[in-house]
CSV table of C-alpha atoms in Angstrom, one decimal:
chain,number,residue,atom,x,y,z
A,12,UNK,CA,-57.6,-10.6,84.8
A,13,UNK,CA,-54.7,-8.3,83.8
A,14,UNK,CA,-57.0,-5.4,83.9
A,15,UNK,CA,-59.2,-5.5,87.0
A,16,UNK,CA,-62.4,-3.5,86.9
A,17,UNK,CA,-62.4,-1.5,90.1
A,18,UNK,CA,-65.5,0.6,89.6
A,19,UNK,CA,-67.9,0.8,86.8
A,20,UNK,CA,-71.1,2.7,87.7
A,21,UNK,CA,-73.1,5.8,86.8
A,22,UNK,CA,-72.5,7.3,90.1
A,23,UNK,CA,-69.5,9.5,91.0
A,24,UNK,CA,-66.6,7.5,92.5
A,25,UNK,CA,-63.6,8.7,94.5
A,26,UNK,CA,-60.1,7.5,95.3
A,27,UNK,CA,-57.2,9.1,97.1
A,28,UNK,CA,-53.5,8.4,96.6
A,29,UNK,CA,-50.8,9.8,98.9
A,30,UNK,CA,-48.4,11.9,96.9
A,31,UNK,CA,-45.8,13.2,99.3
A,32,UNK,CA,-44.7,16.1,97.1
A,33,UNK,CA,-45.4,19.1,99.2
A,34,UNK,CA,-47.4,16.8,101.6
A,35,UNK,CA,-50.4,17.4,99.5
A,36,UNK,CA,-52.4,14.3,98.6
A,37,UNK,CA,-54.1,13.9,95.2
A,38,UNK,CA,-57.8,13.3,95.2
A,39,UNK,CA,-59.5,12.1,92.0
A,40,UNK,CA,-63.1,11.3,91.1
A,41,UNK,CA,-64.9,10.4,87.9
A,42,UNK,CA,-68.0,8.5,86.6
A,43,UNK,CA,-65.8,5.4,85.8
A,44,UNK,CA,-62.5,4.2,87.2
A,45,UNK,CA,-60.6,1.0,86.4
A,46,UNK,CA,-57.0,-0.2,86.6
A,47,UNK,CA,-54.4,-2.3,84.9
A,48,UNK,CA,-52.5,-4.1,87.7
A,49,UNK,CA,-49.5,-5.2,85.5
A,50,UNK,CA,-48.9,-1.7,84.1
A,51,UNK,CA,-49.9,-0.1,87.4
A,52,UNK,CA,-52.1,2.4,85.6
A,53,UNK,CA,-55.5,3.7,86.6
A,54,UNK,CA,-58.0,5.0,84.0
A,55,UNK,CA,-60.7,7.6,84.7
A,56,UNK,CA,-63.6,8.5,82.3
A,57,UNK,CA,-66.4,10.9,82.5
A,58,UNK,CA,-66.4,14.1,84.6
A,59,UNK,CA,-62.9,13.6,85.7
A,60,UNK,CA,-61.8,15.9,88.5
A,61,UNK,CA,-58.3,15.7,90.2
A,62,UNK,CA,-57.3,18.0,93.0
A,63,UNK,CA,-53.9,18.7,94.6
A,64,UNK,CA,-53.9,21.6,97.0
A,65,UNK,CA,-55.5,24.6,95.2
A,66,UNK,CA,-54.8,23.1,91.8
A,67,UNK,CA,-57.9,21.4,90.1
A,68,UNK,CA,-57.7,19.6,86.8
A,69,UNK,CA,-60.8,18.4,85.0
A,70,UNK,CA,-61.2,16.4,81.8
A,71,UNK,CA,-63.3,13.7,80.1
A,72,UNK,CA,-60.6,11.0,80.2
A,73,UNK,CA,-57.4,10.6,82.3
A,74,UNK,CA,-54.6,8.0,82.7
A,75,UNK,CA,-52.7,7.9,86.0
A,76,UNK,CA,-49.3,6.2,86.7
A,77,UNK,CA,-49.5,5.6,90.4
A,78,UNK,CA,-45.8,4.8,90.7
A,79,UNK,CA,-44.5,7.8,88.9
A,80,UNK,CA,-47.4,10.0,90.0
A,81,UNK,CA,-47.8,11.2,86.5
A,82,UNK,CA,-51.2,11.7,84.8
A,83,UNK,CA,-52.1,12.4,81.2
A,84,UNK,CA,-55.3,14.3,80.4
A,85,UNK,CA,-57.2,14.7,77.2
A,86,UNK,CA,-60.7,15.7,76.0
A,87,UNK,CA,-62.1,19.0,77.4
A,88,UNK,CA,-59.2,19.3,79.9
A,89,UNK,CA,-58.8,22.4,82.1
A,90,UNK,CA,-56.5,23.4,84.9
A,91,UNK,CA,-57.7,25.9,87.5
A,92,UNK,CA,-55.8,27.6,90.2
A,93,UNK,CA,-56.6,30.7,92.2
A,94,UNK,CA,-54.8,32.9,89.7
A,95,UNK,CA,-54.6,31.0,86.4
A,96,UNK,CA,-56.9,28.9,84.1
A,97,UNK,CA,-55.5,26.8,81.3
A,98,UNK,CA,-57.2,24.8,78.6
A,99,UNK,CA,-55.6,22.5,75.9
A,100,UNK,CA,-56.0,19.3,73.9
A,101,UNK,CA,-53.5,17.3,76.0
A,102,UNK,CA,-51.7,17.5,79.3
A,103,UNK,CA,-49.0,15.5,81.0
A,104,UNK,CA,-48.9,16.5,84.7
A,105,UNK,CA,-46.3,15.4,87.4
A,106,UNK,CA,-47.9,15.5,90.8
A,107,UNK,CA,-44.5,15.2,92.5
A,108,UNK,CA,-43.1,18.3,90.7
A,109,UNK,CA,-46.5,20.0,90.6
A,110,UNK,CA,-45.8,20.9,87.0
A,111,UNK,CA,-47.0,19.8,83.5
A,112,UNK,CA,-46.7,20.2,79.8
A,113,UNK,CA,-49.8,21.3,77.8
A,114,UNK,CA,-49.9,20.6,74.0
A,115,UNK,CA,-52.0,21.9,71.2
A,116,UNK,CA,-54.5,24.8,71.3
A,117,UNK,CA,-53.2,26.0,74.6
A,118,UNK,CA,-55.1,29.0,76.1
A,119,UNK,CA,-53.9,30.5,79.3
A,120,UNK,CA,-55.8,33.2,81.3
A,121,UNK,CA,-53.7,34.9,84.0
A,122,UNK,CA,-56.2,36.7,86.3
A,123,UNK,CA,-55.7,40.3,87.4
A,124,UNK,CA,-55.0,40.5,91.1
A,125,UNK,CA,-55.9,43.4,93.5
A,126,UNK,CA,-55.1,44.3,97.1
A,127,UNK,CA,-57.6,45.1,99.8
A,128,UNK,CA,-57.8,48.7,98.6
A,129,UNK,CA,-58.6,47.7,95.1
A,130,UNK,CA,-55.2,48.5,93.7
A,131,UNK,CA,-53.9,46.2,90.9
A,132,UNK,CA,-50.9,44.2,92.2
A,133,UNK,CA,-50.6,41.9,89.1
A,134,UNK,CA,-51.7,42.5,85.6
A,135,UNK,CA,-53.9,40.0,83.9
A,136,UNK,CA,-53.1,38.7,80.4
A,137,UNK,CA,-54.0,35.9,77.9
A,138,UNK,CA,-51.6,33.6,76.3
A,139,UNK,CA,-52.0,31.2,73.3
A,140,UNK,CA,-49.5,28.5,72.4
A,141,UNK,CA,-49.0,25.0,71.1
A,142,UNK,CA,-46.4,23.8,73.7
A,143,UNK,CA,-46.7,25.2,77.2
A,144,UNK,CA,-44.8,24.1,80.4
A,145,UNK,CA,-46.4,25.3,83.7
A,146,UNK,CA,-45.4,25.1,87.4
A,147,UNK,CA,-48.4,25.3,89.7
A,148,UNK,CA,-46.7,26.5,92.9
A,149,UNK,CA,-44.6,29.3,91.4
A,150,UNK,CA,-47.0,30.2,88.5
A,151,UNK,CA,-43.9,30.4,86.2
A,152,UNK,CA,-44.2,29.1,82.7
A,153,UNK,CA,-42.3,28.5,79.4
A,154,UNK,CA,-43.6,28.5,75.9
A,155,UNK,CA,-41.8,26.8,73.0
A,156,UNK,CA,-42.5,26.7,69.3
A,157,UNK,CA,-44.2,30.2,69.2
A,158,UNK,CA,-46.7,31.8,71.4
A,159,UNK,CA,-48.6,35.1,71.8
A,160,UNK,CA,-49.4,37.2,74.9
A,161,UNK,CA,-52.3,39.6,74.8
A,162,UNK,CA,-52.1,42.3,77.4
A,163,UNK,CA,-54.2,45.5,77.6
A,164,UNK,CA,-51.1,47.6,76.9
A,165,UNK,CA,-49.4,45.3,74.3
A,166,UNK,CA,-49.4,42.1,72.3
A,167,UNK,CA,-46.2,40.0,72.3
A,168,UNK,CA,-45.1,37.2,70.0
A,169,UNK,CA,-41.9,35.1,69.9
A,170,UNK,CA,-40.5,31.7,69.3
A,171,UNK,CA,-40.1,31.2,73.0
A,172,UNK,CA,-41.8,33.0,75.9
A,173,UNK,CA,-40.9,32.6,79.6
A,174,UNK,CA,-42.7,34.1,82.6
A,175,UNK,CA,-41.3,34.8,86.1
A,176,UNK,CA,-44.4,35.4,88.3
A,177,UNK,CA,-42.7,36.8,91.5
A,178,UNK,CA,-40.9,39.3,89.3
A,179,UNK,CA,-43.8,39.8,86.9
A,180,UNK,CA,-41.4,39.5,84.0
A,181,UNK,CA,-42.1,38.2,80.5
A,182,UNK,CA,-39.1,37.2,78.4
A,183,UNK,CA,-39.7,37.0,74.6
A,184,UNK,CA,-36.9,35.2,72.7
A,185,UNK,CA,-36.4,34.6,68.9
A,186,UNK,CA,-38.3,36.8,66.4
A,187,UNK,CA,-39.7,38.8,69.3
A,188,UNK,CA,-42.3,41.5,68.4
A,189,UNK,CA,-44.2,43.8,70.7
A,190,UNK,CA,-47.2,45.6,69.2
A,191,UNK,CA,-48.8,48.5,71.1
A,192,UNK,CA,-52.5,49.5,70.8
A,193,UNK,CA,-51.5,52.5,68.6
A,194,UNK,CA,-49.9,50.1,66.1
A,195,UNK,CA,-46.4,51.0,67.1
A,196,UNK,CA,-44.1,47.9,66.9
A,197,UNK,CA,-40.9,47.0,68.8
A,198,UNK,CA,-38.7,44.2,67.6
A,199,UNK,CA,-35.6,42.5,69.0
A,200,UNK,CA,-33.8,39.2,69.4
A,201,UNK,CA,-34.7,39.2,73.1
A,202,UNK,CA,-37.3,41.4,74.7
A,203,UNK,CA,-38.0,41.6,78.4
A,204,UNK,CA,-41.2,43.1,79.8
A,205,UNK,CA,-41.9,43.8,83.4
A,206,UNK,CA,-45.6,44.3,83.9
A,207,UNK,CA,-45.1,45.8,87.4
A,208,UNK,CA,-42.7,48.6,86.3
A,209,UNK,CA,-44.3,48.9,82.8
A,210,UNK,CA,-40.9,48.6,81.2
A,211,UNK,CA,-39.8,47.1,77.9
A,212,UNK,CA,-36.1,46.2,77.6
A,213,UNK,CA,-34.5,45.2,74.3
A,214,UNK,CA,-31.0,44.1,74.9
A,215,UNK,CA,-29.8,43.6,71.3
A,216,UNK,CA,-30.9,44.7,67.9
A,217,UNK,CA,-33.7,47.0,69.0
A,218,UNK,CA,-36.1,48.3,66.3
A,219,UNK,CA,-39.1,50.6,66.8
A,220,UNK,CA,-41.6,51.4,64.0
A,221,UNK,CA,-44.1,54.2,64.6
A,222,UNK,CA,-46.0,54.9,61.4
A,223,UNK,CA,-43.5,56.8,59.2
A,224,UNK,CA,-40.6,56.8,61.8
A,225,UNK,CA,-38.2,53.9,62.2
A,226,UNK,CA,-35.5,53.8,64.9
A,227,UNK,CA,-32.9,51.1,65.4
A,228,UNK,CA,-30.2,50.8,68.0
A,229,UNK,CA,-28.1,48.3,70.0
A,230,UNK,CA,-30.6,48.5,72.9
A,231,UNK,CA,-33.8,50.1,74.0
A,232,UNK,CA,-35.3,50.9,77.5
A,233,UNK,CA,-39.0,51.8,77.0
A,234,UNK,CA,-41.8,52.8,79.4
A,235,UNK,CA,-45.1,51.7,77.8
A,236,UNK,CA,-47.2,53.7,80.3
A,237,UNK,CA,-45.4,57.0,79.7
A,238,UNK,CA,-44.9,56.1,76.1
A,239,UNK,CA,-41.2,57.1,75.8
A,240,UNK,CA,-37.9,55.3,75.6
A,241,UNK,CA,-34.1,55.6,75.3
A,242,UNK,CA,-32.1,54.0,72.6
A,243,UNK,CA,-28.4,53.2,73.1
A,244,UNK,CA,-25.4,52.8,70.8
A,245,UNK,CA,-25.4,52.9,67.0
A,246,UNK,CA,-28.8,54.6,66.8
A,247,UNK,CA,-30.3,55.4,63.4
A,248,UNK,CA,-33.6,57.4,63.0
A,249,UNK,CA,-35.2,57.3,59.6
A,250,UNK,CA,-38.3,59.4,58.9
A,251,UNK,CA,-40.1,58.3,55.7
A,252,UNK,CA,-41.6,60.8,53.2
A,253,UNK,CA,-45.3,61.4,53.9
A,254,UNK,CA,-47.9,62.4,51.4
A,255,UNK,CA,-51.5,63.6,51.7
A,256,UNK,CA,-54.5,62.0,49.8
A,257,UNK,CA,-53.7,64.3,46.8
A,258,UNK,CA,-50.2,63.0,46.6
A,259,UNK,CA,-48.5,66.2,47.9
A,260,UNK,CA,-45.5,65.7,50.1
A,261,UNK,CA,-46.4,66.8,53.6
A,262,UNK,CA,-43.2,65.6,55.4
A,263,UNK,CA,-39.8,65.0,53.9
A,264,UNK,CA,-37.5,62.1,54.4
A,265,UNK,CA,-34.4,62.5,56.6
A,266,UNK,CA,-31.9,60.2,58.3
A,267,UNK,CA,-30.2,60.8,61.6
A,268,UNK,CA,-27.3,58.8,63.2
A,269,UNK,CA,-26.3,59.2,66.8
A,270,UNK,CA,-24.9,57.3,69.9
A,271,UNK,CA,-28.0,57.7,72.0
A,272,UNK,CA,-31.6,58.9,71.6
A,273,UNK,CA,-34.6,59.9,73.7
A,274,UNK,CA,-37.9,59.3,71.8
A,275,UNK,CA,-41.6,60.1,72.6
A,276,UNK,CA,-44.0,57.8,70.8
A,277,UNK,CA,-47.1,60.1,70.9
A,278,UNK,CA,-45.5,63.2,69.5
A,279,UNK,CA,-42.6,61.5,67.5
A,280,UNK,CA,-40.3,64.1,69.0
A,281,UNK,CA,-36.7,63.1,69.8
A,282,UNK,CA,-33.5,64.4,71.4
A,283,UNK,CA,-30.1,63.0,70.8
A,284,UNK,CA,-27.9,62.0,73.7
A,285,UNK,CA,-24.5,62.8,72.2
A,286,UNK,CA,-23.3,63.9,68.8
A,287,UNK,CA,-25.6,63.3,65.8
A,288,UNK,CA,-25.4,63.7,62.1
A,289,UNK,CA,-28.2,64.4,59.6
A,290,UNK,CA,-28.8,63.5,56.0
A,291,UNK,CA,-31.5,65.3,54.0
A,292,UNK,CA,-31.8,65.9,50.2
A,293,UNK,CA,-31.3,69.7,50.8
A,294,UNK,CA,-28.6,69.6,53.5
A,295,UNK,CA,-26.3,67.6,55.7
A,296,UNK,CA,-25.7,68.6,59.3
A,297,UNK,CA,-24.2,67.7,62.6
A,298,UNK,CA,-24.1,68.9,66.3
A,299,UNK,CA,-23.3,67.7,69.8
A,300,UNK,CA,-27.1,67.9,70.5
A,301,UNK,CA,-30.0,67.7,68.2
A,302,UNK,CA,-33.7,68.2,68.9
A,303,UNK,CA,-36.6,67.4,66.6
A,304,UNK,CA,-40.2,68.5,66.8
A,305,UNK,CA,-42.3,66.4,64.4
A,306,UNK,CA,-45.4,68.6,64.4
A,307,UNK,CA,-43.5,71.7,63.5
A,308,UNK,CA,-41.0,69.8,61.4
A,309,UNK,CA,-38.3,71.8,63.2
A,310,UNK,CA,-34.8,70.6,63.8
A,311,UNK,CA,-32.5,72.3,66.3
A,312,UNK,CA,-28.7,71.7,66.1
A,313,UNK,CA,-27.0,72.9,69.3
A,314,UNK,CA,-23.3,73.1,70.2
A,315,UNK,CA,-20.8,73.0,67.4
A,316,UNK,CA,-23.7,73.1,65.0
A,317,UNK,CA,-22.7,72.5,61.3
A,318,UNK,CA,-24.8,72.6,58.1
A,319,UNK,CA,-23.6,71.9,54.6
A,320,UNK,CA,-25.8,72.6,51.5
A,321,UNK,CA,-25.5,70.7,48.2
A,322,UNK,CA,-23.5,73.5,46.5
A,323,UNK,CA,-20.8,73.3,49.1
A,324,UNK,CA,-22.0,76.2,51.3
A,325,UNK,CA,-21.0,75.6,54.9
A,326,UNK,CA,-22.7,77.2,57.9
A,327,UNK,CA,-21.6,77.1,61.5
A,328,UNK,CA,-23.0,78.4,64.8
A,329,UNK,CA,-23.8,77.8,68.4
A,330,UNK,CA,-27.3,76.8,67.3
A,331,UNK,CA,-28.9,76.2,63.9
A,332,UNK,CA,-32.6,75.9,63.6
A,333,UNK,CA,-33.9,74.1,60.4
A,334,UNK,CA,-37.5,74.6,59.3
A,335,UNK,CA,-37.9,71.6,57.0
A,336,UNK,CA,-41.4,72.3,55.8
A,337,UNK,CA,-40.7,75.7,54.4
A,338,UNK,CA,-37.0,74.9,53.6
A,339,UNK,CA,-35.4,77.6,55.7
A,340,UNK,CA,-33.0,77.9,58.6
A,341,UNK,CA,-31.6,80.4,61.1
A,342,UNK,CA,-28.3,80.6,62.9
A,343,UNK,CA,-28.0,82.0,66.4
A,344,UNK,CA,-24.8,83.2,68.1
A,345,UNK,CA,-21.3,83.2,66.5
A,346,UNK,CA,-22.9,82.5,63.1
A,347,UNK,CA,-20.7,82.3,60.0
A,348,UNK,CA,-21.0,81.0,56.5
A,349,UNK,CA,-18.3,79.9,54.1
A,350,UNK,CA,-18.8,79.6,50.3
A,351,UNK,CA,-17.1,79.8,47.0
A,352,UNK,CA,-17.4,83.0,44.9
A,353,UNK,CA,-17.1,82.3,41.2
A,354,UNK,CA,-15.5,85.6,40.3
A,355,UNK,CA,-12.3,85.3,42.4
A,356,UNK,CA,-12.7,81.8,43.9
A,357,UNK,CA,-12.1,83.2,47.4
A,358,UNK,CA,-13.7,82.0,50.6
A,359,UNK,CA,-16.1,84.6,52.1
A,360,UNK,CA,-17.4,84.8,55.6
A,361,UNK,CA,-20.5,86.9,56.7
A,362,UNK,CA,-23.1,87.2,59.5
A,363,UNK,CA,-26.0,84.8,58.9
A,364,UNK,CA,-28.5,85.4,61.7
A,365,UNK,CA,-31.4,86.2,59.5
A,366,UNK,CA,-33.7,83.4,58.3
A,367,UNK,CA,-32.5,82.0,55.0
A,368,UNK,CA,-34.0,79.6,52.5
A,369,UNK,CA,-32.6,76.6,50.8
A,370,UNK,CA,-32.2,77.0,47.0
C-alpha cells in the first residue's frame, strides 16, 4: 500500500524524530497517526501535541514532512512557549529553523515578565494579524498585511510590524498609527517604540493630534510615560477653534511655525526650540523663543519679539506677552511701537509697557 497505516487506535500514540536543529528532538503524539511512504509524509489527527524544547504546538490535525522537518497545522492550533502564546487558523512550522508562519485570525499574547523582586522586565502586549512570522528561540516576529498591537500604554497599527525581543523594540511601517489611552494619536511612515525605555520615535513625517491641537514635523521623539516629546525640523502647530455647548468660541485658532518644539500632552503647553512665527486673525508675530500656556491662553514671545496688527501697527520688545482670550498684550523691556498717523503720515514711536487691547 502507498499509504501504510502505522497506528489507528483510540489510545494516545507517540513517535520521536531526531531533528538536529539545536540538538533538540521533536516529540509528537496524537489519537491517530498514519503515513504515506512515497510522499514521506506523516499525518496526525486528534489531540495532536508536538514538542521541541520549550515550544509546544497543539492542534486537531497535522501533516509532517519528515525529510524537510516541516509541519503544517490546522484546526484549533496553538503554539505555547514560556513567554508567548499564539493561535491561528493555519501554521507552517520549520523544526530546523524553529520558526513558522501563521495565517488567518492570528492572535498573539506576549506575557509580562518580572524579576525576582517583582519588577517588570518586559511588558506584555497582545497582537492580532492575518500573516505572522515567528522565531521561537529569539521571540522575534514580523507581521505583514496589517496588524495591531494592544499595549496598556498604546494601541499601534501598521501595514507591517516587526518586533526585536532582546531590544524590546516594535517597528511599525506603512500607515503607522499609535493611539494613546487619552485618544491622542501619533502618525508616521515609520514608528519605532521601545517598551523598555517607553519611547516613541517617528523618523519621518511625524504628526500628533491631541483633541484640538495638531502638530507636524520631520521627526518626533516622545516619552509615553512622561507624556511629552520633542519635534524636529519644519514644525507646524495648529490650534483649532473651540466652542462650548452654546456655540460660543472659548479658544481661538492660531498657527505656529518653528524649527523645533517641546510639547506636553496633558497640558497642551509648548516651547519652541529656535525661532518661531505666529499667525492669528488679530495679529502676526515672531521671536527667537515662544512659550504657550493653553489653560491661560497666554503666549510669550521672547528675544527679538515682534508683533504686527492688521492695520499695520508694529510692536517690538525683549518680551511680548499675548493674552489671547481677552485680546490684549503687554511689552516688557525696550518696548516700542511704530504706526502711521493719518494727519501727517509720519512714523511715531512711544513707550508701550502698559497692557493694551487689540481693536
